[in-house]
Amino acid sequence: MSVGASNPEYVNARVRSRRASLFADEDYRKLIRMGPSGIARFMEESEYEREINELGARFSGVDLIEYALNRNLAKHFQDLLDWSDGRLYDLIARYLRKFDVWNLKTIIRGIYTETDPEEIRTDLIMAGELEEATIDRLLEVDEIEDAIEVLNRTIYYDPLTEAYEEFEETGALVPLENALDREFYEHLLDDLSRGPAAEPQEGPEAKYVEFLQAEIDFRNARNALRLARSGADLDPAAYYIEGGVLFDQSELSRLVNDYDALVDHIGENKRYGKRLSGAMDRLRNADSLIQFEHALDAALLEYADTLSSIYPASISAVLSYILAKEREVENIRAIARGREVGLEESEIEEELVIL
């Protein structure tokens, strides 16, 4: 991989400016005390002003907030592509396919639960590569099998077709969701050189690979615990995603039913233990699956920030910004939904990823 024809210095300068405008943790604590209309007004006085104003005539309450969040997120990530040249563009574009995976998971879950298509649409983030016409067709079907057929010219068709057999046997969405994750990460690591797993490699390009390996490791840990807590008769090794450095298939199967051992395994790794001391404390103190997942999200963001500080001219700063922007959107969304259904402030705060 070469970034010689790329423009990371320019893109990172723009990203630093955008990062500075993100909500602070104190802003989330203010929002927790507001209702949906107050949250929308707060957003109108921030960099969400344009989206709130443009959508305010058609939507209100939580719908307005969600549509504004998703449109703003897509706009910011499209800006990243517009600023980028050469290899940098390619690497950012392939990482942003994560939103195709997000959208496909959201649509499949919506079909499974017979959710109204317009409700599903509010959760979609149009920041990936799938065309809007394809998304529209997906929202028109009533069966998961038909949705898979809509994707017959995409990279997701074959893995979903294979996973559909297990979905029919178990009735669980895990095989389908994991098939999407696997396809995403497999293509992320295409044509990228990877050194020995034991030690991080040096150089700005290697930090991109190192970040992706960390994301795969944390995804494997998340999937293992989800499977353990689900009670479903599923083999964790069957949902193992290749490309990380923390687990092999047998280790994941061994650790899946021992939470403390799983956390210790992450903390004892040279790569993560040295750079994630604060995050490891949150992982050890998590007393529910949702808290563990939030701690993993915070750990990945902390890790990306660390990599971007080591190599400020690498793509790590862009990845760190993408994660931070996602965190902002998900936190605001969680607050708005929590307030709408009458959750206590303490209950909403548990749903947030706060560093």
Short mmCIF file of C-alpha atoms in Angstrom, two decimals:
data_model
loop_
_atom_site.label_atom_id
_atom_site.label_comp_id
_atom_site.label_asym_id
_atom_site.label_seq_id
_atom_site.Cartn_x
_atom_site.Cartn_y
_atom_site.Cartn_z
CA MET A 1 0.00 0.00 0.00
CA SER A 2 1.33 3.43 -0.91
CA VAL A 3 -0.04 6.81 0.06
CA GLY A 4 2.46 8.63 -2.15
CA ALA A 5 -0.22 9.85 -4.52
CA SER A 6 -2.57 10.63 -1.67
CA ASN A 7 -3.08 13.84 0.30
CA PRO A 8 -3.27 12.81 3.98
CA GLU A 9 -1.86 16.09 5.33
CA TYR A 10 -4.64 18.13 3.69
CA VAL A 11 -7.40 15.70 4.68
CA ASN A 12 -6.17 15.42 8.25
CA ALA A 13 -6.13 19.21 8.60
CA ARG A 14 -9.77 19.33 7.50
CA VAL A 15 -10.61 16.43 9.81
CA ARG A 16 -9.04 18.16 12.84
CA SER A 17 -11.31 21.14 12.23
CA ARG A 18 -14.40 18.91 12.02
CA ARG A 19 -13.34 16.95 15.10
CA ALA A 20 -13.19 20.18 17.13
CA SER A 21 -16.89 20.88 16.41
CA LEU A 22 -18.16 17.56 17.78
CA PHE A 23 -20.31 17.58 20.90
CA ALA A 24 -18.48 17.30 24.22
CA ASP A 25 -19.52 14.87 26.95
CA GLU A 26 -20.99 17.81 28.86
CA ASP A 27 -23.30 18.49 25.90
CA TYR A 28 -24.74 14.98 26.19
CA ARG A 29 -25.43 15.55 29.87
CA LYS A 30 -27.34 18.72 28.94
CA LEU A 31 -29.34 16.88 26.28
CA ILE A 32 -30.36 14.15 28.72
CA ARG A 33 -32.40 16.77 30.60
CA MET A 34 -34.27 17.90 27.45
CA GLY A 35 -37.27 16.56 25.58
CA PRO A 36 -37.15 15.89 21.81
CA SER A 37 -38.15 19.45 20.89
CA GLY A 38 -35.44 20.87 23.16
CA ILE A 39 -32.87 18.51 21.66
CA ALA A 40 -33.85 19.65 18.16
CA ARG A 41 -33.45 23.31 19.19
CA PHE A 42 -30.05 22.55 20.70
CA MET A 43 -29.02 20.86 17.45
CA GLU A 44 -30.29 23.84 15.46
CA GLU A 45 -27.78 26.01 17.27
CA SER A 46 -24.94 23.66 16.34
CA GLU A 47 -23.52 22.39 13.06
CA TYR A 48 -26.79 20.46 12.54
CA GLU A 49 -28.55 23.77 11.80
CA ARG A 50 -28.91 23.17 8.07
CA GLU A 51 -30.40 19.69 8.43
CA ILE A 52 -32.83 20.72 11.18
CA ASN A 53 -34.05 23.68 9.13
CA GLU A 54 -34.38 21.75 5.88
CA LEU A 55 -36.25 18.84 7.46
CA GLY A 56 -38.28 20.77 10.03
CA ALA A 57 -41.23 21.34 7.69
CA ARG A 58 -41.71 17.60 7.11
CA PHE A 59 -40.76 16.02 10.43
CA SER A 60 -40.91 16.73 14.14
CA GLY A 61 -39.81 15.19 17.41
CA VAL A 62 -37.56 12.14 17.30
CA ASP A 63 -38.14 11.62 13.57
CA LEU A 64 -36.72 15.09 12.85
CA ILE A 65 -33.71 14.38 15.06
CA GLU A 66 -32.99 11.00 13.46
CA TYR A 67 -33.32 12.16 9.87
CA ALA A 68 -31.14 15.19 10.63
CA LEU A 69 -28.48 13.03 12.30
CA ASN A 70 -28.33 10.55 9.45
CA ARG A 71 -28.26 13.19 6.73
CA ASN A 72 -25.53 15.12 8.54
CA LEU A 73 -23.45 11.99 9.03
CA ALA A 74 -23.70 11.06 5.34
CA LYS A 75 -22.75 14.62 4.35
CA HIS A 76 -19.66 14.66 6.53
CA PHE A 77 -18.45 11.30 5.27
CA GLN A 78 -19.07 12.29 1.66
CA ASP A 79 -16.89 15.32 2.37
CA LEU A 80 -14.08 12.95 3.40
CA LEU A 81 -14.25 11.31 -0.02
CA ASP A 82 -14.46 14.66 -1.81
CA TRP A 83 -11.28 15.85 -0.07
CA SER A 84 -9.31 12.64 -0.65
CA ASP A 85 -7.12 11.61 -3.57
CA GLY A 86 -5.50 8.40 -4.76
CA ARG A 87 -4.99 5.53 -2.38
CA LEU A 88 -6.36 7.51 0.53
CA TYR A 89 -9.70 7.80 -1.27
CA ASP A 90 -9.78 4.04 -1.87
CA LEU A 91 -9.07 3.20 1.77
CA ILE A 92 -11.69 5.61 3.13
CA ALA A 93 -14.28 4.41 0.61
CA ARG A 94 -13.81 0.77 1.53
CA TYR A 95 -14.07 1.60 5.24
CA LEU A 96 -17.30 3.54 4.68
CA ARG A 97 -18.87 0.36 3.32
CA LYS A 98 -19.58 -0.32 7.00
CA PHE A 99 -22.70 1.80 6.46
CA ASP A 100 -23.88 -0.52 3.71
CA VAL A 101 -23.57 -3.31 6.27
CA TRP A 102 -25.38 -1.16 8.87
CA ASN A 103 -28.21 -0.48 6.43
CA LEU A 104 -28.55 -4.10 5.36
CA LYS A 105 -28.63 -5.30 8.97
CA THR A 106 -31.23 -2.65 9.79
CA ILE A 107 -33.43 -3.64 6.86
CA ILE A 108 -33.13 -7.37 7.59
CA ARG A 109 -34.03 -6.78 11.25
CA GLY A 110 -36.95 -4.61 10.14
CA ILE A 111 -38.28 -7.33 7.82
CA TYR A 112 -37.82 -9.91 10.58
CA THR A 113 -39.83 -7.84 13.07
CA GLU A 114 -42.37 -6.69 10.43
CA THR A 115 -41.50 -3.04 11.06
CA ASP A 116 -43.05 -0.37 8.84
CA PRO A 117 -40.62 0.48 5.99
CA GLU A 118 -40.68 4.19 6.80
CA GLU A 119 -39.66 3.44 10.38
CA ILE A 120 -36.79 1.35 9.03
CA ARG A 121 -35.77 4.21 6.74
CA THR A 122 -35.27 6.59 9.66
CA ASP A 123 -32.41 4.37 10.88
CA LEU A 124 -30.58 4.19 7.55
CA ILE A 125 -27.34 6.07 6.95
CA MET A 126 -26.66 6.73 3.28
CA ALA A 127 -22.88 6.90 3.53
CA GLY A 128 -21.88 3.66 1.81
CA GLU A 129 -21.77 2.51 -1.80
CA LEU A 130 -25.20 0.89 -2.26
CA GLU A 131 -27.39 2.95 -4.57
CA GLU A 132 -30.52 4.57 -3.20
CA ALA A 133 -32.60 2.64 -5.76
CA THR A 134 -31.33 -0.63 -4.27
CA ILE A 135 -32.24 0.54 -0.77
CA ASP A 136 -35.72 1.49 -2.00
CA ARG A 137 -36.21 -1.98 -3.50
CA LEU A 138 -35.08 -3.60 -0.26
CA LEU A 139 -37.64 -1.60 1.69
CA GLU A 140 -40.42 -2.85 -0.58
CA VAL A 141 -39.98 -6.58 0.13
CA ASP A 142 -41.64 -8.54 2.94
CA GLU A 143 -39.35 -11.58 3.16
CA ILE A 144 -35.65 -11.80 4.01
CA GLU A 145 -35.11 -14.25 1.16
CA ASP A 146 -36.50 -11.68 -1.30
CA ALA A 147 -34.22 -9.00 0.15
CA ILE A 148 -31.22 -11.24 -0.50
CA GLU A 149 -32.31 -11.63 -4.13
CA VAL A 150 -32.35 -7.83 -4.50
CA LEU A 151 -28.63 -7.93 -3.66
CA ASN A 152 -27.78 -10.49 -6.37
CA ARG A 153 -25.27 -8.19 -8.08
CA THR A 154 -23.45 -7.13 -4.92
CA ILE A 155 -20.65 -8.64 -2.84
CA TYR A 156 -23.20 -9.48 -0.14
CA TYR A 157 -25.33 -11.90 -2.16
CA ASP A 158 -23.24 -15.08 -1.88
CA PRO A 159 -22.46 -14.85 1.87
CA LEU A 160 -26.08 -14.01 2.70
CA THR A 161 -27.37 -16.86 0.53
CA GLU A 162 -25.09 -19.29 2.34
CA ALA A 163 -26.06 -17.92 5.78
CA TYR A 164 -29.78 -18.03 4.98
CA GLU A 165 -29.83 -21.82 5.37
CA GLU A 166 -28.66 -21.53 8.97
CA PHE A 167 -31.12 -18.70 9.59
CA GLU A 168 -33.94 -21.00 8.47
CA GLU A 169 -32.72 -23.73 10.82
CA THR A 170 -32.23 -21.54 13.91
CA GLY A 171 -34.54 -18.57 13.39
CA ALA A 172 -31.70 -16.36 14.67
CA LEU A 173 -30.43 -13.36 12.72
CA VAL A 174 -26.85 -13.89 13.94
CA PRO A 175 -25.77 -15.97 10.87
CA LEU A 176 -26.98 -13.28 8.46
CA GLU A 177 -25.48 -10.39 10.43
CA ASN A 178 -22.17 -12.16 10.84
CA ALA A 179 -22.04 -12.97 7.12
CA LEU A 180 -22.29 -9.24 6.41
CA ASP A 181 -19.55 -8.41 8.94
CA ARG A 182 -17.25 -11.07 7.52
CA GLU A 183 -17.67 -9.84 3.96
CA PHE A 184 -16.98 -6.26 5.03
CA TYR A 185 -13.79 -7.07 6.93
CA GLU A 186 -12.54 -9.51 4.30
CA HIS A 187 -12.65 -6.77 1.66
CA LEU A 188 -11.22 -4.19 4.05
CA LEU A 189 -8.01 -6.17 4.30
CA ASP A 190 -7.71 -6.97 0.59
CA ASP A 191 -4.22 -6.26 -0.80
CA LEU A 192 -2.97 -4.84 2.52
CA SER A 193 0.34 -6.20 3.79
CA ARG A 194 0.27 -7.50 7.35
CA GLY A 195 3.31 -8.17 9.48
CA PRO A 196 3.68 -10.58 12.41
CA ALA A 197 0.73 -10.52 14.78
CA ALA A 198 2.80 -10.32 17.96
CA GLU A 199 4.03 -6.76 17.55
CA PRO A 200 2.50 -3.70 15.85
CA GLN A 201 4.30 -2.73 12.66
CA GLU A 202 5.86 0.69 12.17
CA GLY A 203 4.97 3.32 9.60
CA PRO A 204 1.84 5.37 8.84
CA GLU A 205 0.35 2.80 6.45
CA ALA A 206 0.80 -0.02 8.93
CA LYS A 207 -1.33 1.93 11.42
CA TYR A 208 -4.32 1.56 9.11
CA VAL A 209 -3.91 -2.22 9.20
CA GLU A 210 -3.34 -2.12 12.96
CA PHE A 211 -6.59 -0.23 13.47
CA LEU A 212 -8.51 -2.70 11.29
CA GLN A 213 -7.03 -5.61 13.23
CA ALA A 214 -8.18 -4.01 16.48
CA GLU A 215 -11.69 -3.50 15.12
CA ILE A 216 -11.83 -7.16 14.08
CA ASP A 217 -10.56 -8.28 17.49
CA PHE A 218 -13.20 -6.24 19.30
CA ARG A 219 -15.89 -7.45 16.89
CA ASN A 220 -14.93 -11.05 17.67
CA ALA A 221 -15.08 -10.33 21.41
CA ARG A 222 -18.49 -8.68 21.03
CA ASN A 223 -19.86 -11.55 18.94
CA ALA A 224 -18.56 -14.15 21.38
CA LEU A 225 -20.33 -12.55 24.34
CA ARG A 226 -23.51 -11.96 22.37
CA LEU A 227 -23.61 -15.63 21.46
CA ALA A 228 -22.89 -16.68 25.03
CA ARG A 229 -25.68 -14.47 26.37
CA SER A 230 -28.18 -15.41 23.63
CA GLY A 231 -28.56 -18.99 24.82
CA ALA A 232 -28.75 -20.13 21.19
CA ASP A 233 -27.05 -23.41 20.31
CA LEU A 234 -24.44 -21.80 18.08
CA ASP A 235 -20.70 -22.45 17.90
CA PRO A 236 -18.74 -19.20 18.48
CA ALA A 237 -15.92 -20.47 16.26
CA ALA A 238 -18.35 -20.55 13.33
CA TYR A 239 -18.73 -16.78 13.65
CA TYR A 240 -15.05 -16.02 13.94
CA ILE A 241 -13.81 -13.21 11.66
CA GLU A 242 -10.33 -13.68 10.23
CA GLY A 243 -7.78 -10.88 10.28
CA GLY A 244 -7.34 -9.96 13.94
CA VAL A 245 -4.42 -10.71 16.26
CA LEU A 246 -6.13 -11.35 19.59
CA PHE A 247 -7.94 -14.65 19.12
CA ASP A 248 -7.85 -17.77 17.07
CA GLN A 249 -11.01 -19.84 16.69
CA SER A 250 -10.19 -22.23 19.53
CA GLU A 251 -9.35 -19.39 21.96
CA LEU A 252 -12.62 -17.66 21.21
CA SER A 253 -14.59 -20.83 21.90
CA ARG A 254 -12.69 -21.34 25.16
CA LEU A 255 -13.19 -17.78 26.43
CA VAL A 256 -16.78 -17.23 25.38
CA ASN A 257 -18.27 -18.48 28.66
CA ASP A 258 -15.73 -16.83 30.96
CA TYR A 259 -16.18 -13.06 30.95
CA ASP A 260 -13.27 -12.31 33.31
CA ALA A 261 -10.90 -14.50 31.30
CA LEU A 262 -12.03 -12.81 28.07
CA VAL A 263 -11.30 -9.35 29.47
CA ASP A 264 -7.96 -10.50 30.89
CA HIS A 265 -7.04 -11.95 27.51
CA ILE A 266 -7.55 -8.51 25.92
CA GLY A 267 -5.66 -6.70 28.68
CA GLU A 268 -2.70 -9.08 28.65
CA ASN A 269 -2.11 -8.58 24.95
CA LYS A 270 0.99 -6.41 24.42
CA ARG A 271 -0.67 -4.30 21.77
CA TYR A 272 -3.85 -3.46 23.67
CA GLY A 273 -2.74 -3.65 27.26
CA LYS A 274 -0.18 -0.86 26.83
CA ARG A 275 -2.54 1.52 25.04
CA LEU A 276 -5.93 0.86 26.60
CA SER A 277 -5.48 1.21 30.35
CA GLY A 278 -8.54 3.45 30.81
CA ALA A 279 -10.66 1.37 28.49
CA MET A 280 -9.64 -1.85 30.24
CA ASP A 281 -10.94 -0.47 33.52
CA ARG A 282 -14.32 0.15 31.86
CA LEU A 283 -14.33 -3.36 30.40
CA ARG A 284 -13.59 -4.93 33.79
CA ASN A 285 -16.30 -2.88 35.51
CA ALA A 286 -19.01 -3.56 32.92
CA ASP A 287 -21.83 -5.55 34.51
CA SER A 288 -24.04 -6.00 31.44
CA LEU A 289 -23.61 -6.84 27.76
CA ILE A 290 -24.57 -3.33 26.68
CA GLN A 291 -21.98 -1.79 29.02
CA PHE A 292 -19.34 -4.19 27.68
CA GLU A 293 -20.20 -3.24 24.09
CA HIS A 294 -20.06 0.47 24.93
CA ALA A 295 -16.71 -0.08 26.62
CA LEU A 296 -15.45 -1.81 23.46
CA ASP A 297 -16.64 1.13 21.36
CA ALA A 298 -14.82 3.54 23.67
CA ALA A 299 -11.72 1.33 23.59
CA LEU A 300 -11.63 1.32 19.78
CA LEU A 301 -11.98 5.10 19.67
CA GLU A 302 -9.23 5.50 22.27
CA TYR A 303 -7.04 3.15 20.24
CA ALA A 304 -7.63 5.10 17.01
CA ASP A 305 -6.81 8.36 18.80
CA THR A 306 -3.57 6.82 20.04
CA LEU A 307 -2.60 5.67 16.55
CA SER A 308 -3.39 9.08 15.04
CA SER A 309 -1.18 10.79 17.62
CA ILE A 310 1.71 8.43 16.83
CA TYR A 311 1.43 8.97 13.07
CA PRO A 312 -0.46 12.24 12.45
CA ALA A 313 0.08 11.97 8.67
CA SER A 314 -1.56 8.54 8.42
CA ILE A 315 -5.19 7.63 7.76
CA SER A 316 -5.59 6.89 11.49
CA ALA A 317 -6.82 10.44 12.16
CA VAL A 318 -9.58 9.99 9.56
CA LEU A 319 -10.67 6.68 11.07
CA SER A 320 -10.62 8.23 14.53
CA TYR A 321 -12.86 11.04 13.30
CA ILE A 322 -15.29 8.59 11.65
CA LEU A 323 -15.65 6.71 14.94
CA ALA A 324 -16.03 9.93 16.94
CA LYS A 325 -18.71 11.25 14.59
CA GLU A 326 -20.56 7.93 14.77
CA ARG A 327 -20.39 8.12 18.57
CA GLU A 328 -21.91 11.60 18.51
CA VAL A 329 -24.79 10.52 16.29
CA GLU A 330 -25.49 7.36 18.27
CA ASN A 331 -25.39 9.22 21.58
CA ILE A 332 -27.82 11.90 20.43
CA ARG A 333 -30.08 9.23 18.95
CA ALA A 334 -30.06 7.25 22.20
CA ILE A 335 -30.90 10.35 24.23
CA ALA A 336 -33.79 11.33 21.95
CA ARG A 337 -35.26 7.84 21.95
CA GLY A 338 -34.78 7.48 25.68
CA ARG A 339 -36.55 10.74 26.39
CA GLU A 340 -39.38 9.79 24.02
CA VAL A 341 -40.13 6.56 25.89
CA GLY A 342 -39.72 8.14 29.33
CA LEU A 343 -36.48 6.57 30.52
CA GLU A 344 -34.84 8.00 33.62
CA GLU A 345 -31.76 10.18 33.07
CA SER A 346 -29.57 7.52 34.69
CA GLU A 347 -30.99 4.86 32.36
CA ILE A 348 -30.28 7.00 29.29
CA GLU A 349 -26.72 7.71 30.44
CA GLU A 350 -26.07 3.96 30.55
CA GLU A 351 -26.88 3.85 26.83
CA LEU A 352 -24.19 6.40 25.94
CA VAL A 353 -20.58 5.94 24.94
CA ILE A 354 -18.80 8.59 27.03
CA LEU A 355 -15.03 8.59 27.30
#
